[in-house]
mmCIF file of C-alpha atoms in Angstrom:
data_model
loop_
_atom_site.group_PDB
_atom_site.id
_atom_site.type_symbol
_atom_site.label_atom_id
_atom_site.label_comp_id
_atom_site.label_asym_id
_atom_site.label_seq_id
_atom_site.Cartn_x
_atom_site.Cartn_y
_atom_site.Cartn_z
ATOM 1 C CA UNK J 1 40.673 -38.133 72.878
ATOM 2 C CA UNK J 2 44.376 -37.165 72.150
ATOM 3 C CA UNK J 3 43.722 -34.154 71.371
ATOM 4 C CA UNK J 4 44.850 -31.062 72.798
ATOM 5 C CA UNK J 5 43.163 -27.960 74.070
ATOM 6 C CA UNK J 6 44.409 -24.171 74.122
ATOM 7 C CA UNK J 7 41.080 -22.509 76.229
ATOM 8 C CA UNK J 8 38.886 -22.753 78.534
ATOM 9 C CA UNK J 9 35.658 -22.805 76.534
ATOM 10 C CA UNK J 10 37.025 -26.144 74.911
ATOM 11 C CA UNK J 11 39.144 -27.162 77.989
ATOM 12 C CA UNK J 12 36.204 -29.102 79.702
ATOM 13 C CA UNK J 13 33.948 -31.029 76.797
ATOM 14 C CA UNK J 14 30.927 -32.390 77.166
ATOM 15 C CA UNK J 15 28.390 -34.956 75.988
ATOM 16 C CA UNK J 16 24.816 -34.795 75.135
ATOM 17 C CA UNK J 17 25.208 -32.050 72.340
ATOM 18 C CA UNK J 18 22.665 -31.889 69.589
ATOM 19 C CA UNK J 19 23.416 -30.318 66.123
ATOM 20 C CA UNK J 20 21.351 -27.227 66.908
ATOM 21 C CA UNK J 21 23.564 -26.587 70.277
ATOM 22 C CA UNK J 22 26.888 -26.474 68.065
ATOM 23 C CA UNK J 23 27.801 -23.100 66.004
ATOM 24 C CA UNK J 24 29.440 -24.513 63.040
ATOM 25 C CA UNK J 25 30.678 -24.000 59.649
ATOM 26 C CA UNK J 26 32.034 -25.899 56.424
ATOM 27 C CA UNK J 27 31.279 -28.824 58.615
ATOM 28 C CA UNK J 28 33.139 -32.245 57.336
ATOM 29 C CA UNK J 29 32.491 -35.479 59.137
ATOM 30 C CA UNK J 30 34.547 -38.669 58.658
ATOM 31 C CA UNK J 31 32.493 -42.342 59.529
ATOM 32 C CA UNK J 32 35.784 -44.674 61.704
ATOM 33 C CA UNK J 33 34.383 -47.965 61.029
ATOM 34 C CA UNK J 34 36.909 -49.604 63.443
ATOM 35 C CA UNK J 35 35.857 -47.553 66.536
ATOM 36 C CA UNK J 36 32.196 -47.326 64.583
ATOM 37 C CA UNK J 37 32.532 -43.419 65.782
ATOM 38 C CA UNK J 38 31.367 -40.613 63.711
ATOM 39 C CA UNK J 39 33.452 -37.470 64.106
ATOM 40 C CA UNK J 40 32.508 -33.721 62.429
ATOM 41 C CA UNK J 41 35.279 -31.717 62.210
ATOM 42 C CA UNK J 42 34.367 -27.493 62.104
ATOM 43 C CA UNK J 43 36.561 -24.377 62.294
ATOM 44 C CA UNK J 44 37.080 -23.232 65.840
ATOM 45 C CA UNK J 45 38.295 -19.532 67.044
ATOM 46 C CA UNK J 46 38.658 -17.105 69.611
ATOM 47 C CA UNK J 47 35.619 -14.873 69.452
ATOM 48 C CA UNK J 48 32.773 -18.290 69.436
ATOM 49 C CA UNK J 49 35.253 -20.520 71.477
ATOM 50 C CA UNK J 50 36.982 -18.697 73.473
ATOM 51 C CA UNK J 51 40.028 -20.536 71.999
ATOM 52 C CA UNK J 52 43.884 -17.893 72.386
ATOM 53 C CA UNK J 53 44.087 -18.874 68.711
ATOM 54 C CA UNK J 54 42.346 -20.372 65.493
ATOM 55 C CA UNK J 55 41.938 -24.062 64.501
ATOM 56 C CA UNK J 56 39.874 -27.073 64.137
ATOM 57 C CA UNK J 57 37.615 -28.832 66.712
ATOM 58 C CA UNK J 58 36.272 -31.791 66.260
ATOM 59 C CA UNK J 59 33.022 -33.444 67.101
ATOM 60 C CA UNK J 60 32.193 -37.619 67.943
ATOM 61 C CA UNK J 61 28.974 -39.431 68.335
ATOM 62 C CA UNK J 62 27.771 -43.117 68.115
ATOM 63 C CA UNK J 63 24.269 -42.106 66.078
ATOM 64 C CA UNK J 64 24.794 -38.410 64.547
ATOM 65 C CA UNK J 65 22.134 -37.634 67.536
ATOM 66 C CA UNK J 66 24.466 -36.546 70.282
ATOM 67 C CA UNK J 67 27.460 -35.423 70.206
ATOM 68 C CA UNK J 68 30.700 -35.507 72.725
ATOM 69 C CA UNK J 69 32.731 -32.155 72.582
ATOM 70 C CA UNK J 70 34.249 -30.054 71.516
ATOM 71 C CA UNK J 71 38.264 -30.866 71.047
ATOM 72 C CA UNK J 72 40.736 -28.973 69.785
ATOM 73 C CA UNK J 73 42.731 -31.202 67.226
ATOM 74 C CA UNK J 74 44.330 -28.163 65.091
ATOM 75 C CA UNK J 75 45.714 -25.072 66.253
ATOM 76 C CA UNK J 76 47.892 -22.599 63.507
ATOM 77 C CA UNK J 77 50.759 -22.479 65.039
ATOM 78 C CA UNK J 78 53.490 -19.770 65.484
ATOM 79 C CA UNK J 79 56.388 -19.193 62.829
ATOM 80 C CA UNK J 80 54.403 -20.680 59.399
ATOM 81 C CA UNK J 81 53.185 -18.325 56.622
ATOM 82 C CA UNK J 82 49.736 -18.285 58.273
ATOM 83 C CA UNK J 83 48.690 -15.986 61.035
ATOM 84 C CA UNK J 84 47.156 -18.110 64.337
ATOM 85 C CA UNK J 85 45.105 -14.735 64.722
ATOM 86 C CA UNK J 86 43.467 -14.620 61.045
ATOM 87 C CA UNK J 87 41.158 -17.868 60.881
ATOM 88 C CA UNK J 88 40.722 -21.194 59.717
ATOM 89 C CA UNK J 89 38.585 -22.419 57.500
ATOM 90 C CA UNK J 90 36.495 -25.572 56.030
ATOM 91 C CA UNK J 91 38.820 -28.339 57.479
ATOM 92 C CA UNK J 92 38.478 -32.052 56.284
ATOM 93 C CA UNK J 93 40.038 -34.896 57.044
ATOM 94 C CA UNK J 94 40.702 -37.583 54.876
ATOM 95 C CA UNK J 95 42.487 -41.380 55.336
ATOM 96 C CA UNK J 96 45.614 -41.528 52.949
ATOM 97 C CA UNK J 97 48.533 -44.238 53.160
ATOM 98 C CA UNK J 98 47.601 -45.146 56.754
ATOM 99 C CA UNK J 99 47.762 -41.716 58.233
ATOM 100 C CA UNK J 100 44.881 -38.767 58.054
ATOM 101 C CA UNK J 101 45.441 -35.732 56.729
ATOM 102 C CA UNK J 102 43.528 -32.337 57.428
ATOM 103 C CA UNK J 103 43.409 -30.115 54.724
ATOM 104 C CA UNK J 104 42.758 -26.637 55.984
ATOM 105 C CA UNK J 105 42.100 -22.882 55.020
ATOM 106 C CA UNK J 106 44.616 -20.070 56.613
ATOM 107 C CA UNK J 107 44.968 -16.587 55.890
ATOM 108 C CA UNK J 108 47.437 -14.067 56.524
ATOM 109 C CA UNK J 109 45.709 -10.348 56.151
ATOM 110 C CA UNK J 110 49.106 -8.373 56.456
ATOM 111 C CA UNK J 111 50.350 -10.515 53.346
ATOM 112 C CA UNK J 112 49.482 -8.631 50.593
ATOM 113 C CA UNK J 113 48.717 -9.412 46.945
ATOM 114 C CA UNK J 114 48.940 -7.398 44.058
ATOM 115 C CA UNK J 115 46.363 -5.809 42.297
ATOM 116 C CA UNK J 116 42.858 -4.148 43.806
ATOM 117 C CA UNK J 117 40.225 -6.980 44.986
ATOM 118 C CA UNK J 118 36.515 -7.416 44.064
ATOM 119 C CA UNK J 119 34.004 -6.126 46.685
ATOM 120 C CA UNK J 120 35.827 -3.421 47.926
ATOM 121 C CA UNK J 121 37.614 -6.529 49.626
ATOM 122 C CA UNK J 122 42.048 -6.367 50.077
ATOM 123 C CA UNK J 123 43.953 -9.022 48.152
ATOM 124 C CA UNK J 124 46.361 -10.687 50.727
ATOM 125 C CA UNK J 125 47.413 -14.255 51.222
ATOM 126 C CA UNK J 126 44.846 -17.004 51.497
ATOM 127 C CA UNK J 127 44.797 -20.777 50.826
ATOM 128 C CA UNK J 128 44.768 -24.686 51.818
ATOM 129 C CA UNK J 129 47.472 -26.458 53.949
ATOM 130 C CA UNK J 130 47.739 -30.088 54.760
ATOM 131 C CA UNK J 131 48.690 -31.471 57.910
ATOM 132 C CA UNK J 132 49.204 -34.820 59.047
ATOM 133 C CA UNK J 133 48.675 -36.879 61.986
ATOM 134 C CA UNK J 134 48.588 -40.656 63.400
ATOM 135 C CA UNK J 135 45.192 -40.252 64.567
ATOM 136 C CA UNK J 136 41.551 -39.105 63.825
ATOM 137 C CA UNK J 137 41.959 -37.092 66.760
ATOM 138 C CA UNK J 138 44.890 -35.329 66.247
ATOM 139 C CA UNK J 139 46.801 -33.445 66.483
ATOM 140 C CA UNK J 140 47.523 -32.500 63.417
ATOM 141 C CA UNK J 141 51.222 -30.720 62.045
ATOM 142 C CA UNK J 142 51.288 -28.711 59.138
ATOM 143 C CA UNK J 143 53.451 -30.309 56.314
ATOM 144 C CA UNK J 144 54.873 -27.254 54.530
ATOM 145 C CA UNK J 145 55.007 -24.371 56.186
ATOM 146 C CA UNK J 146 56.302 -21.508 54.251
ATOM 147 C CA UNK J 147 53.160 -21.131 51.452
ATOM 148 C CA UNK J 148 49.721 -22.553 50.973
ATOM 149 C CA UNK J 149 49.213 -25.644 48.353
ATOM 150 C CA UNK J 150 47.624 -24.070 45.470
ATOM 151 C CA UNK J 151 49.924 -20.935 44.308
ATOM 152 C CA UNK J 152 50.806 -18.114 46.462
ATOM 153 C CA UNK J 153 49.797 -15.635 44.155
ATOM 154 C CA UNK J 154 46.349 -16.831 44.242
ATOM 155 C CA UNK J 155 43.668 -15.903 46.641
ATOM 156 C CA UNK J 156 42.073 -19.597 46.968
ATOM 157 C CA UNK J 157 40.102 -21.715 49.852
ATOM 158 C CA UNK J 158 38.540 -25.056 50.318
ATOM 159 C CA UNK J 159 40.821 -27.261 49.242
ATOM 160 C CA UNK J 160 39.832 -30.889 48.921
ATOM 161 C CA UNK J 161 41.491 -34.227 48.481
ATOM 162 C CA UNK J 162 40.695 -36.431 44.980
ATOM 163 C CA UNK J 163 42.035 -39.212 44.065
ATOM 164 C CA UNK J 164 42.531 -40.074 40.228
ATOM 165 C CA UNK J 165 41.882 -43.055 38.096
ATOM 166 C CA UNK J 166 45.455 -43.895 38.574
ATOM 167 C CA UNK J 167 45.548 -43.677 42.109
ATOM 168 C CA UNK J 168 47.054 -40.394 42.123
ATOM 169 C CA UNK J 169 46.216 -37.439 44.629
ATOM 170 C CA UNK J 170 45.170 -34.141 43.600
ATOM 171 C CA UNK J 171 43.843 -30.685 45.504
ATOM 172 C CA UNK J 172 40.753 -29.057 44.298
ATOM 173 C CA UNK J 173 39.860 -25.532 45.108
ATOM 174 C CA UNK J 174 38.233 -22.523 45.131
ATOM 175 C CA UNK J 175 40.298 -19.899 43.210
ATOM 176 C CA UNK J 176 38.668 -16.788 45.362
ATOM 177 C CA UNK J 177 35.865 -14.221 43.584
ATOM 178 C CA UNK J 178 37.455 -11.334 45.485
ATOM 179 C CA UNK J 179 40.312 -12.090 42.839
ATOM 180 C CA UNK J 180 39.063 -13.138 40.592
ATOM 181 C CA UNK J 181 35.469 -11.542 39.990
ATOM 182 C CA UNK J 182 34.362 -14.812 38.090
ATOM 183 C CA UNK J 183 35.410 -17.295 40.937
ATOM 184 C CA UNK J 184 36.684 -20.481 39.424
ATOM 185 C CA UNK J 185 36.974 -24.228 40.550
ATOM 186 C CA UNK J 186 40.760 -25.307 40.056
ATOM 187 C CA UNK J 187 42.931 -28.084 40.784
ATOM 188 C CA UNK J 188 46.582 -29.102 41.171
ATOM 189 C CA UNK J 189 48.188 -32.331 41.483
ATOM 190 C CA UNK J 190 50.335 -33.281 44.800
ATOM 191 C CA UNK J 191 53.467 -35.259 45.325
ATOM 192 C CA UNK J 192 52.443 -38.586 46.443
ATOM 193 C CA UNK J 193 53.340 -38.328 50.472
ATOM 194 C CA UNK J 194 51.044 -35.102 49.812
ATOM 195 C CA UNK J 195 53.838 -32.336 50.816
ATOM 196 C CA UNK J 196 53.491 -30.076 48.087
ATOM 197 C CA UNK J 197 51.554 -29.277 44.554
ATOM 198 C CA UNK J 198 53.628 -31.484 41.867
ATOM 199 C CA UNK J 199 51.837 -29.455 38.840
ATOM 200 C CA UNK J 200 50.388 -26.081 37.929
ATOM 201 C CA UNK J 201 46.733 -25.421 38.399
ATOM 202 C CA UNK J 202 44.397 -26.558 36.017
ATOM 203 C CA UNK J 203 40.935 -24.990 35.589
ATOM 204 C CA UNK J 204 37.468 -26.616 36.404
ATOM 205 C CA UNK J 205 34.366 -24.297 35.784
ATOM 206 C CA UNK J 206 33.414 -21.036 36.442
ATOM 207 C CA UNK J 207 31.166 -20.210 39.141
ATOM 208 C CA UNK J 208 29.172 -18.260 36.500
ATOM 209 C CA UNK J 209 28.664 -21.542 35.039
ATOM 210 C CA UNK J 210 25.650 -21.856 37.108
ATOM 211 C CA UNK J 211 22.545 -22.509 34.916
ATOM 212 C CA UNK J 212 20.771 -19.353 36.701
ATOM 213 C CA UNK J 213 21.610 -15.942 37.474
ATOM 214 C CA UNK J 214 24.172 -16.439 40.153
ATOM 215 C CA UNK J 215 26.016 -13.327 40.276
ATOM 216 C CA UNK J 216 25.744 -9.971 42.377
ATOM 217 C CA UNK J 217 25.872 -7.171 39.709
ATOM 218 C CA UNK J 218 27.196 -3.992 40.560
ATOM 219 C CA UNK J 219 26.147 -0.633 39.220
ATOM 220 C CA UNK J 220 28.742 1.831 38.209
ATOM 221 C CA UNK J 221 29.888 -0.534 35.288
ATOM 222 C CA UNK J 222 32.269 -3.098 38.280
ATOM 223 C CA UNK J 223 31.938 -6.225 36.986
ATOM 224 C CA UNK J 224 29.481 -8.498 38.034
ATOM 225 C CA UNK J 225 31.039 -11.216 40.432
ATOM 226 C CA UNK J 226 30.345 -15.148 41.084
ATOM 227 C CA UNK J 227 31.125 -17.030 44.364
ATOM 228 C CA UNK J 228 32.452 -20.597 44.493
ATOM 229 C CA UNK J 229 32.735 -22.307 47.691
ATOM 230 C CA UNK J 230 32.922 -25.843 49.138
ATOM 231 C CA UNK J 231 34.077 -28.088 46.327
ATOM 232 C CA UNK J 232 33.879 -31.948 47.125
ATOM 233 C CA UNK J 233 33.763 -34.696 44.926
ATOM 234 C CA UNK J 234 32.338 -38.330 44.384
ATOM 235 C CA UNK J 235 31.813 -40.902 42.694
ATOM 236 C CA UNK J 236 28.340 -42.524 41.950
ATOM 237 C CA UNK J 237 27.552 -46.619 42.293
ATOM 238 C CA UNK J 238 27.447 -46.094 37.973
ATOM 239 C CA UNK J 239 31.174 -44.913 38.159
ATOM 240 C CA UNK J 240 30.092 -41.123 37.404
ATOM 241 C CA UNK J 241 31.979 -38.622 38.987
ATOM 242 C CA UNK J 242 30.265 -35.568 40.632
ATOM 243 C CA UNK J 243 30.729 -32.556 42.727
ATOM 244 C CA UNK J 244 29.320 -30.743 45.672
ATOM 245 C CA UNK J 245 29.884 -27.010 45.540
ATOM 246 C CA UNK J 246 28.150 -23.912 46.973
ATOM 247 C CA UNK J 247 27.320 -20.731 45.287
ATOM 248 C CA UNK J 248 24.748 -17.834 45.764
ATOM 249 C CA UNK J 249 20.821 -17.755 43.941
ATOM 250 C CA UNK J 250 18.823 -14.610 44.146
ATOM 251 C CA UNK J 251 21.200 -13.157 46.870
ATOM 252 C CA UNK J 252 21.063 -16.816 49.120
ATOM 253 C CA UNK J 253 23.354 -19.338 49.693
ATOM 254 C CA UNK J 254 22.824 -22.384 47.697
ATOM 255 C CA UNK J 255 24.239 -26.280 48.064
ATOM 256 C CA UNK J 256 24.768 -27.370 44.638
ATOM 257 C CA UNK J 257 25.922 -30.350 41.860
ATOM 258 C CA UNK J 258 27.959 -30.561 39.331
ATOM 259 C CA UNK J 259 28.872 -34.111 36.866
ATOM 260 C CA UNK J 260 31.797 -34.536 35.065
ATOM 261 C CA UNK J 261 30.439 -35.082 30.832
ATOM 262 C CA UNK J 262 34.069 -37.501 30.874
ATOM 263 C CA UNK J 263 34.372 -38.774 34.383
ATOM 264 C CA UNK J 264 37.555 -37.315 34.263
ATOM 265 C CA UNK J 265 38.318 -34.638 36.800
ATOM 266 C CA UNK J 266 39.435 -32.462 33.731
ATOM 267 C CA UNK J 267 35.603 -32.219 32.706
ATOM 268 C CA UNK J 268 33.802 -30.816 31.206
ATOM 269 C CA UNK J 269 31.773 -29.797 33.955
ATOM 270 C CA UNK J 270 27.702 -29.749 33.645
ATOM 271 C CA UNK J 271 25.641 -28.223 36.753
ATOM 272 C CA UNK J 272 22.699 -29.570 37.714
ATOM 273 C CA UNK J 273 19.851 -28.414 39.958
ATOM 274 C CA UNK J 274 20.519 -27.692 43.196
ATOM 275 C CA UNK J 275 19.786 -29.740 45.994
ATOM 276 C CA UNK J 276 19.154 -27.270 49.221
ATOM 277 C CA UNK J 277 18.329 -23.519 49.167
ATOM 278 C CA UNK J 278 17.458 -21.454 51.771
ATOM 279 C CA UNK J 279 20.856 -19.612 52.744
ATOM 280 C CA UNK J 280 22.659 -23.269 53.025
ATOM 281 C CA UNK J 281 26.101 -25.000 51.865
ATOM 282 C CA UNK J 282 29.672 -26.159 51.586
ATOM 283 C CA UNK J 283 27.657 -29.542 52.466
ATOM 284 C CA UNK J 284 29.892 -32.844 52.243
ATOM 285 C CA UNK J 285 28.034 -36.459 51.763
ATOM 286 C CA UNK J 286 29.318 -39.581 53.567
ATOM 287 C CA UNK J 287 28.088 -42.981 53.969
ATOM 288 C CA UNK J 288 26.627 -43.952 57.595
ATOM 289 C CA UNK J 289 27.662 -47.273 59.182
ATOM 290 C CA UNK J 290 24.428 -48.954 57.577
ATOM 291 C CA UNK J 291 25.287 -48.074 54.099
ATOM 292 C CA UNK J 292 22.954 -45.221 54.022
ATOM 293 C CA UNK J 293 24.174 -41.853 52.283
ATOM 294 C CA UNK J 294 23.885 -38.433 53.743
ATOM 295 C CA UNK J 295 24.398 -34.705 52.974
ATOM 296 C CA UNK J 296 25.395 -32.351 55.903
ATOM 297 C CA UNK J 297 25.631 -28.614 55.317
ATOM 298 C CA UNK J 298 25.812 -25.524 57.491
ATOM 299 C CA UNK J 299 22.798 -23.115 57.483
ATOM 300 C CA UNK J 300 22.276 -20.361 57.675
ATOM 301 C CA UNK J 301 25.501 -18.443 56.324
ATOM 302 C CA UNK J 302 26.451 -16.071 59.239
ATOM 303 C CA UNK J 303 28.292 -17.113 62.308
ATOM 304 C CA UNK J 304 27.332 -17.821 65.028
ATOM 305 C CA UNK J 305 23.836 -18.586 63.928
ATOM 306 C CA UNK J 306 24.940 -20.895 61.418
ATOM 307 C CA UNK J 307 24.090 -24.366 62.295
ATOM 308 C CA UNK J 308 24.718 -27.987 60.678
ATOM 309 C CA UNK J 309 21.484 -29.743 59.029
ATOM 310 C CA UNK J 310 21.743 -33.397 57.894
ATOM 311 C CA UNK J 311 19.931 -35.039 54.995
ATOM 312 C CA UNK J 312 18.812 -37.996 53.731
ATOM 313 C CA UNK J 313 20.847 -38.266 50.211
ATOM 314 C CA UNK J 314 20.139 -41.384 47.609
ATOM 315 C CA UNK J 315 22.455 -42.294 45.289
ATOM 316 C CA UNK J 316 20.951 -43.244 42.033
ATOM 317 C CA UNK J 317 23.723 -43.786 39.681
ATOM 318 C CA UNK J 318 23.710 -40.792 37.626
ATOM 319 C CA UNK J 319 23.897 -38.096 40.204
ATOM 320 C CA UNK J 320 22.743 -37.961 44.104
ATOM 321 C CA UNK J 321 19.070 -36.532 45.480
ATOM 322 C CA UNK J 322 18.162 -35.403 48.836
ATOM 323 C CA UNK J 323 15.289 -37.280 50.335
ATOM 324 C CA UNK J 324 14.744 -35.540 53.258
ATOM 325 C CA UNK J 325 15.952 -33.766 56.127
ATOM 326 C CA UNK J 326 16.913 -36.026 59.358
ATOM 327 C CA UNK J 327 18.668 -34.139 61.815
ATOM 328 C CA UNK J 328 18.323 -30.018 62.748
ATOM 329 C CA UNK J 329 17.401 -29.889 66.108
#
């Protein structure tokens, strides 16, 4: 691969992987039908890897069964708003005007916001980046480097890449709990050659939205808070347009569904059941070279235990069901 390594953990790759062998997180895979590769692309950092720095490693295999790796196709690099010592979070990588583009969480703890956080957790800077490269393999450069996407003033993550009716690109995010209390799904339009945000944030749903309890209420009269993580979105064979997100039920992680009432991306938003418990999420669904759809998610939630999981998914025009689970071991 052309991709570059920065330790010695990831210096030497290696083949024959399973998913159970690789610690992973927010995992995002992207189907090349040219080189009929699959590649799953995970956040990668010095205390699991070994790596002098934070960034993205990436993943390939011929039949989601084995996998070759790991590479190092992102690493945050010096002199941008972002500390390379702080993390990196839920990459994807997505095909736009004949180049890929990863879009990325950093964080900068020393950054700090105003106003007390949720949680008993700081407010500081925290939010999505794109950057760009020729290849699937990286690497990938950071486009702007002097702010995250979404608003600086916001504490957000997970930003994803939607494209509009008109062809247009937008970001949609996480707007973060620890802010917020009532964490929100948000999203802002881009500049075509995806540089910047070209509009101001518009709002989604609530993560309290959920049709169940969802929230962790504190005593002491704090108010109650609502996690959203992981937002993706689709669109169904019928044309309806739907989104993955993750959230918390009876203290567990939870992959969950929402539909668009409009099939606009403006809403409104109605959630559906959930499709995985069990402490899992911030799945993603993609198509396998045969046509066949399938849902891949990390569980459980803590690092380094957390693993991916892969599931059968079916597509039945109004929303998509999990069949079964095909890969964990």
């Amino acid at each position: 691969m052309n991709a570059y390594n920065t330790a010695s953990d990831v210096a030497n790759p290696s083949t024959g992987h399973s998913l159970a062998d690789i610690p992973a997180h927010d995992p995002f895979i992207v189907a090349d039908k040219t080189t009929e590769t699959y590649y799953l692309y995970t956040g990668g950092g010095p205390r699991i890897h070994g790596m002098d720095r934070y960034g993205v490693l990436a993943y390939k295999s011929k039949d989601l069964s084995k996998w070759e790796g790991p590479y190092v196709v992102f690493a945050i690099p010096e002199g941008i708003w972002a500390n390379p010592k702080h993390g990196a979070w839920a990459p994807e990588v997505h095909a736009y005007n004949g180049r890929y583009y990863l879009f990325v969480t950093l964080h900068n703890n020393d950054k700090k916001l105003e106003g007390e956080g949720n949680g008993g957790y700081p407010l500081q800077w925290r939010g999505s980046v794109i950057a760009v490269s020729d290849s699937l393999e990286g690497p990938f450069e950071i486009i702007k480097r002097d702010a995250p996407v979404p608003p600086e003033e916001h504490m957000t993550l997970d930003g994803s890449l939607y494209i509009d009716e008109e062809g247009k690109p937008w970001m949609v995010y996480c707007h973060e709990w620890v802010q917020t209390a009532d964490g929100t799904v948000e999203a802002v339009r881009l500049t075509d050659d995806l540089s910047d945000r070209a509009s101001d944030p518009i709002h989604l749903f609530n993560g309290s939205d959920a049709p169940w309890d969802n929230g962790e209420h504190k005593d002491g009269g704090a108010p109650s808070v609502y996690v959203t993580d992981g937002c993706q979105l689709y669109r169904t064979k019928e044309n309806r347009l739907v989104m993955l997100w993750s959230t918390y039920d009876k203290g567990s992680y939870v992959q969950t569904i929402a539909r668009s009432a409009t099939g606009k991306l403006e809403g409104p938003w109605e959630q559906l059941e959930p499709l995985v418990f069990d402490d899992s999420g911030h799945g993603m669904f993609f198509q396998t070279f045969d046509g066949e759809w399938k849902l891949i998610l990390h569980s459980p939630f803590k690092m380094p235990d957390s693993r991916c999981k892969l599931y059968d998914a079916v597509d039945d025009g109004d929303t998509f069901r999990i069949k079964q689970l095909t890969y964990s071991t």
